[in-house]
Short mmCIF file of C-alpha atoms in Angstrom, two decimals:
data_model
loop_
_atom_site.label_atom_id
_atom_site.label_comp_id
_atom_site.label_asym_id
_atom_site.label_seq_id
_atom_site.Cartn_x
_atom_site.Cartn_y
_atom_site.Cartn_z
CA MET A 1 36.58 -41.45 -21.14
CA LYS A 2 33.56 -40.16 -22.92
CA LYS A 3 31.20 -41.50 -20.40
CA THR A 4 33.15 -39.65 -17.72
CA PHE A 5 32.88 -36.50 -19.61
CA TRP A 6 29.26 -36.43 -20.33
CA TYR A 7 28.09 -37.90 -16.95
CA PRO A 8 28.32 -34.76 -14.89
CA ILE A 9 26.94 -32.63 -17.72
CA VAL A 10 23.87 -35.31 -17.98
CA PHE A 11 23.61 -35.26 -14.42
CA MET A 12 23.31 -31.40 -13.86
CA ALA A 13 20.75 -31.10 -16.58
CA LEU A 14 18.50 -33.47 -15.09
CA LEU A 15 18.75 -32.20 -11.73
CA THR A 16 18.21 -28.63 -13.04
CA ALA A 17 15.13 -29.93 -14.73
CA ILE A 18 13.78 -31.51 -11.73
CA PHE A 19 14.08 -28.69 -9.67
CA THR A 20 12.80 -26.31 -12.29
CA PHE A 21 9.82 -28.69 -12.49
CA ILE A 22 9.31 -28.63 -8.55
CA LEU A 23 9.41 -24.69 -8.41
CA ALA A 24 7.28 -24.34 -11.29
CA TYR A 25 4.85 -26.68 -9.60
CA MET A 26 5.03 -24.91 -6.33
CA ASP A 27 4.36 -21.56 -7.94
CA TYR A 28 1.34 -22.83 -9.91
CA SER A 29 -0.21 -24.75 -7.00
CA THR A 30 0.37 -21.71 -4.55
CA ALA A 31 -0.69 -18.88 -6.86
CA GLU A 32 -4.24 -18.92 -5.88
CA ARG A 33 -3.39 -18.77 -2.14
CA VAL A 34 -0.92 -15.88 -2.77
CA ALA A 35 -3.43 -13.82 -4.72
CA ALA A 36 -6.02 -14.31 -1.75
CA ASN A 37 -3.25 -13.14 0.92
CA GLU A 38 -2.35 -10.12 -1.20
CA GLU A 39 -6.23 -9.39 -1.51
CA TYR A 40 -6.68 -9.80 2.24
CA GLU A 41 -3.54 -7.45 2.97
CA LEU A 42 -4.76 -4.94 0.73
CA GLN A 43 -8.36 -5.17 2.30
CA THR A 44 -6.94 -4.72 5.83
CA LYS A 45 -4.81 -1.90 4.61
CA ILE A 46 -7.79 -0.12 3.09
CA LEU A 47 -9.93 -0.58 6.14
CA TYR A 48 -6.90 0.98 8.21
CA VAL A 49 -6.98 4.00 5.81
CA PHE A 50 -10.79 4.72 6.69
CA ASP A 51 -10.01 3.68 10.43
CA ILE A 52 -12.70 0.83 10.32
CA ASP A 53 -12.23 -1.43 13.30
CA TYR A 54 -12.73 -5.32 13.21
CA GLU A 55 -12.57 -7.72 15.81
CA ASP A 56 -12.73 -10.86 13.78
CA ASP A 57 -9.51 -10.76 11.34
CA SER A 58 -10.30 -14.12 9.45
CA VAL A 59 -10.23 -13.78 5.71
CA GLN A 60 -13.96 -14.41 5.55
CA ALA A 61 -14.78 -11.67 8.16
CA VAL A 62 -12.67 -9.14 6.75
CA ASP A 63 -13.91 -9.73 3.29
CA GLU A 64 -17.63 -9.48 4.27
CA LEU A 65 -16.79 -6.32 6.02
CA PHE A 66 -14.79 -4.88 3.27
CA ASN A 67 -17.63 -5.79 0.59
CA ASN A 68 -20.32 -4.34 2.86
CA LYS A 69 -18.73 -0.84 3.21
CA ILE A 70 -16.16 -0.51 0.39
CA THR A 71 -16.54 -0.25 -3.49
CA LEU A 72 -13.85 0.20 -6.07
CA GLU A 73 -14.25 2.67 -8.91
CA ASP A 74 -11.68 3.71 -11.31
CA ASP A 75 -8.92 2.88 -8.83
CA VAL A 76 -10.59 4.87 -5.76
CA TYR A 77 -11.90 3.05 -3.03
CA ILE A 78 -15.39 4.45 -1.89
CA TYR A 79 -16.25 4.24 1.83
CA ARG A 80 -19.98 4.18 2.61
CA GLU A 81 -21.93 3.67 5.92
CA GLY A 82 -25.34 2.63 4.63
CA ASP A 83 -26.31 5.35 2.15
CA SER A 84 -23.95 8.02 3.60
CA LEU A 85 -20.69 8.49 1.60
CA GLU A 86 -17.79 8.78 4.23
CA GLY A 87 -14.70 9.24 2.05
CA TYR A 88 -12.34 8.13 -0.67
CA ALA A 89 -9.07 6.24 -0.85
CA PHE A 90 -6.80 6.64 -3.67
CA PRO A 91 -3.36 5.68 -4.75
CA VAL A 92 -0.18 7.56 -4.05
CA ALA A 93 3.24 6.95 -5.15
CA GLY A 94 6.66 8.17 -5.79
CA SER A 95 10.32 7.74 -5.42
CA GLY A 96 12.13 7.11 -2.16
CA LEU A 97 15.44 6.87 -1.27
CA TRP A 98 15.90 3.11 -2.38
CA GLY A 99 13.02 2.65 -4.42
CA SER A 100 9.25 3.15 -5.33
CA ILE A 101 6.92 3.77 -2.27
CA VAL A 102 3.07 3.13 -3.07
CA GLY A 103 0.24 3.46 -0.82
CA TYR A 104 -2.91 4.99 -0.08
CA VAL A 105 -4.62 8.02 1.32
CA GLY A 106 -8.04 8.38 2.57
CA ILE A 107 -9.85 11.86 2.03
CA SER A 108 -13.21 12.63 3.66
CA GLU A 109 -16.48 13.23 1.54
CA ASP A 110 -15.99 17.16 1.65
CA TYR A 111 -12.33 16.74 0.77
CA ASN A 112 -11.22 18.79 3.57
CA THR A 113 -9.74 15.93 5.98
CA ILE A 114 -7.16 13.36 5.31
CA LEU A 115 -8.68 10.40 6.90
CA GLY A 116 -5.72 8.11 7.19
CA LEU A 117 -2.46 6.71 5.26
CA THR A 118 -0.93 3.37 4.75
CA PHE A 119 1.81 2.11 2.41
CA THR A 120 1.66 -1.20 0.35
CA GLN A 121 5.10 -1.07 -0.95
CA GLN A 122 8.51 0.60 0.15
CA SER A 123 12.13 -0.59 0.30
CA GLU A 124 13.46 2.15 2.47
CA THR A 125 16.04 1.51 5.19
CA PRO A 126 14.61 -0.48 8.25
CA GLY A 127 14.79 1.66 11.45
CA LEU A 128 14.98 4.99 9.13
CA GLY A 129 12.95 5.56 6.21
CA GLY A 130 11.31 2.16 6.72
CA ARG A 131 9.68 3.79 9.75
CA ILE A 132 7.21 5.35 7.23
CA GLU A 133 4.91 2.25 7.87
CA GLU A 134 4.90 2.56 11.71
CA GLU A 135 2.00 3.57 13.68
CA GLU A 136 3.68 6.68 15.13
CA PHE A 137 4.14 8.01 11.54
CA LEU A 138 0.88 7.00 10.05
CA SER A 139 -1.28 8.16 12.98
CA GLN A 140 -0.21 11.81 12.36
CA PHE A 141 -2.53 11.48 9.22
CA ARG A 142 -5.55 10.07 11.14
CA ASP A 143 -8.18 12.96 10.69
CA LEU A 144 -5.64 15.79 9.46
CA ASP A 145 -7.48 18.72 8.61
CA ILE A 146 -6.56 20.28 4.87
CA GLY A 147 -9.46 22.32 4.51
CA ASP A 148 -7.35 25.56 5.15
CA ALA A 149 -4.01 24.08 3.26
CA SER A 150 -2.45 26.19 0.56
CA GLU A 151 -2.74 24.78 -2.85
CA GLU A 152 -0.49 21.94 -3.17
CA GLU A 153 0.61 22.06 0.06
CA TYR A 154 -1.43 19.35 2.31
CA VAL A 155 1.26 17.67 4.07
CA VAL A 156 3.99 20.08 5.69
CA TYR A 157 6.56 19.06 8.27
CA ASN A 158 7.10 20.85 11.36
CA PRO A 159 8.52 23.26 12.34
CA ALA A 160 7.70 25.04 8.99
CA PRO A 161 5.05 27.61 8.87
CA GLY A 162 1.84 25.49 8.46
CA GLY A 163 3.37 22.39 9.61
CA ASN A 164 0.94 19.54 10.43
CA VAL A 165 3.08 16.45 10.86
CA ASP A 166 6.54 15.56 12.01
CA ALA A 167 9.19 14.02 9.66
CA ILE A 168 11.08 10.93 10.64
CA ALA A 169 14.30 11.94 12.29
CA GLY A 170 17.53 10.64 10.35
CA ALA A 171 15.14 9.87 7.43
CA THR A 172 14.83 13.42 5.69
CA LEU A 173 14.88 12.27 2.00
CA THR A 174 12.34 9.65 2.60
CA SER A 175 10.19 12.22 4.73
CA LYS A 176 10.49 14.88 1.94
CA SER A 177 9.68 12.31 -0.89
CA VAL A 178 6.52 11.20 1.09
CA ALA A 179 5.43 14.89 1.59
CA ASN A 180 6.15 15.61 -2.27
CA PHE A 181 4.16 12.81 -3.71
CA MET A 182 1.28 12.89 -1.35
CA ASN A 183 0.86 16.56 -2.08
CA ASP A 184 0.99 16.18 -5.90
CA ASP A 185 -1.17 13.16 -5.64
CA ILE A 186 -3.82 14.90 -3.23
CA HIS A 187 -3.79 18.04 -5.57
CA SER A 188 -4.44 15.86 -8.74
CA PHE A 189 -7.22 14.01 -6.93
CA LEU A 190 -8.96 17.21 -5.82
CA GLN A 191 -8.54 18.85 -9.06
CA GLU A 192 -10.19 15.74 -11.05
CA ARG A 193 -13.09 15.52 -8.26
CA GLY A 194 -13.70 19.54 -8.25
CA GLY A 195 -12.66 19.40 -4.23
CA GLU A 196 -10.79 22.68 -4.36
#
């Protein structure tokens, strides 16, 4: 009777230990690859922000291109073509409808133009707020003039006066959130850099 009682408990404990070991080993053995993939994804997103084209999308080619043109200083990516400073990419973040939205904004060296925008984390509704990662939305921020923008109002949705981009239809809260945190973070960056 006792043998029958303990057998399932011991069996489940052994089975749990075996699968825990397997999962821990897989996590440990793939950690380096996961980190490399995350680094590659970030590099491609920063290159996108600066509109730097590349034909060879291999890890080695992207890494070489990235390291030849981009440097990181105090969480700000700096883009140079030779000796010429082209712009900066800095993190922007805020709350969306369902969670945090994190990304990078590129801005020209004279602080008058948004060069591009990309997102590295978001959990908005697919097909609605999740469309902030689609090219149709992101392309509006390519070479967006903010030189004449009123203080703290760099991104304004049409048809409001001074509107310079379109919100996502059906995703009002996500769109407002993106504009709000972008405006706040751009303003903070410009004040830090003395660009205003």
